[in-house]
Coordinates of C-alpha atoms in Angstrom, one line a residue:
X1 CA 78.0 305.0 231.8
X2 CA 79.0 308.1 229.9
X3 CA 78.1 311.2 231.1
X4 CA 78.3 314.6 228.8
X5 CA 78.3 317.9 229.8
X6 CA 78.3 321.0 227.4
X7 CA 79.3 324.8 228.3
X8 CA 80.0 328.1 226.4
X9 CA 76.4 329.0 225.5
X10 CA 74.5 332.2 226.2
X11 CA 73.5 335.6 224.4
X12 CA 74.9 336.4 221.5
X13 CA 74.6 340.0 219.2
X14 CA 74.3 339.3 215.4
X15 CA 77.0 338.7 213.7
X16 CA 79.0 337.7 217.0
X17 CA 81.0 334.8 218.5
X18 CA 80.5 331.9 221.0
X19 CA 82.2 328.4 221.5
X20 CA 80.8 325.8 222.8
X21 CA 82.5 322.7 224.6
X22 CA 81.4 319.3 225.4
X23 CA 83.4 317.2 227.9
X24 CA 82.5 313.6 227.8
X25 CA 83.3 311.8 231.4
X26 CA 82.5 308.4 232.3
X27 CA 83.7 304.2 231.2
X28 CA 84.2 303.4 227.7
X29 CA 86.6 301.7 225.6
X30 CA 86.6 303.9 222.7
X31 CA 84.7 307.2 221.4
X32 CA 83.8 307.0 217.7
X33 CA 82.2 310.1 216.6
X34 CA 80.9 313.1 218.1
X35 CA 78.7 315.9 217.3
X36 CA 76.5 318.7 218.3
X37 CA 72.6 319.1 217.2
X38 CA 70.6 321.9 217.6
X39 CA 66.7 322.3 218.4
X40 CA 64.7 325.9 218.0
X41 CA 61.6 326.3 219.8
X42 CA 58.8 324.5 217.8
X43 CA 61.4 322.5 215.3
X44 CA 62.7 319.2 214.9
X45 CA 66.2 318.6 216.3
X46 CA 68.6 318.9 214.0
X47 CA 72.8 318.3 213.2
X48 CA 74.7 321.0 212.9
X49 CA 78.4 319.3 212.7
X50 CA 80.2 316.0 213.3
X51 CA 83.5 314.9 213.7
X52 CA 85.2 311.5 213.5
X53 CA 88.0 310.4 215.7
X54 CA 90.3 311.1 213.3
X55 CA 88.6 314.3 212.6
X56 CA 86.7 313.9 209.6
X57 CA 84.2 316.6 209.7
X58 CA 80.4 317.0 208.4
X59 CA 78.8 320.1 208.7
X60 CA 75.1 321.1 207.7
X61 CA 75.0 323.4 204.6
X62 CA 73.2 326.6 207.3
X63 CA 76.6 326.7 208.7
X64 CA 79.2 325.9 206.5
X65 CA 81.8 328.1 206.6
X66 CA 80.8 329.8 210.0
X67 CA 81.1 326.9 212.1
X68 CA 84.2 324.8 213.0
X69 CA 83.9 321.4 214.9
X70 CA 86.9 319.8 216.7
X71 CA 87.9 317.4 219.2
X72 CA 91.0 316.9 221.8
X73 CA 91.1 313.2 221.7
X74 CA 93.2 313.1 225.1
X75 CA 90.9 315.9 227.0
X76 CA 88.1 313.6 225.7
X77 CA 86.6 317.3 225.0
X78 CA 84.8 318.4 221.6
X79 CA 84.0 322.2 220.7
X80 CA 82.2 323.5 218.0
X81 CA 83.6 327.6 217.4
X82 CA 80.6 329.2 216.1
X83 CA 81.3 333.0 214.2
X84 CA 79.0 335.4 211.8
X85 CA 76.1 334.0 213.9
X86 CA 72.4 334.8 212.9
X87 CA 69.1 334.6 214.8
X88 CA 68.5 331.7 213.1
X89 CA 71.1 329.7 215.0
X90 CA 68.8 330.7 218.2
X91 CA 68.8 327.1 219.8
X92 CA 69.5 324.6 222.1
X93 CA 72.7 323.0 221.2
X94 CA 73.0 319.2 222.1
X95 CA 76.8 317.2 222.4
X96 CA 76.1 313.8 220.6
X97 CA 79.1 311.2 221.7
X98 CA 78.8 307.6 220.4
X99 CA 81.6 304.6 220.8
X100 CA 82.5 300.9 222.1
X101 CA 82.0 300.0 225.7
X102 CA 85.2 297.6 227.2
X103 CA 82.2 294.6 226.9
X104 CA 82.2 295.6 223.2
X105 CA 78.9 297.2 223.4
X106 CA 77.7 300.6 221.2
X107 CA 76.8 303.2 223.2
X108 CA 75.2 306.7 222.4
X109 CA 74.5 309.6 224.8
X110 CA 73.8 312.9 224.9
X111 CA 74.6 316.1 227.0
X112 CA 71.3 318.4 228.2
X113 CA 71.7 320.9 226.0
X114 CA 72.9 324.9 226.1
X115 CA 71.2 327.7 225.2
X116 CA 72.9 329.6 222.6
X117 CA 70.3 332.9 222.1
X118 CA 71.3 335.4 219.0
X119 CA 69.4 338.6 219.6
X120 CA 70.2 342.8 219.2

């Protein structure tokens, strides 16, 4: 069992700052790749960035260049530094964690979101 819990969101003036962290607690052999997702009111949920263990990145082109994903391998902790933001990024933000179990099972989870609100 893996649990994941995120933290750093709230309100947010255009053009501001937040980070958000994800600490991922819990049995598991390894963790593979992590991410964060993002779902608006009324959309589909979406990725925002990923990151490998070895910290290969992938970010989706509505935040390139504003956002920067990274993990701490040993804290077992990701964060995702979010600047410039827009309304637009108005969201919840979801931590995505996926890896091998000690059985040599995948396993995926995710965190219950944080609300990340950018409003004057």
């Amino acid at each position: 069992q893996v649990q994941l819990v995120e933290s750093g969101g709230g309100l947010v003036q255009p053009g501001g700052s937040l980070r958000l962290s994800c600490a991922a607690s819990g049995s598991w052999f390894s963790i593979s790749a992590m991410g964060w997702y993002r779902q608006a009111p009324g959309k589909e949920r979406e990725l925002v960035a990923t990151i490998t263990r070895v910290g290969r990145t992938n970010y989706a082109d509505s935040v390139k260049g504003r956002f920067t994903i990274s993990r701490e391998n040993a804290k077992n902790t990701m964060y995702l530094q979010m600047n410039s933001l827009k309304p637009e990024d108005t969201a919840v933000y979801y931590c995505n964690a996926n890896g091998w179990s000690a059985g040599g099972g995948l396993w995926d989870y995710w965190g219950q979101g944080t609300q990340v609100t950018v409003s004057s």
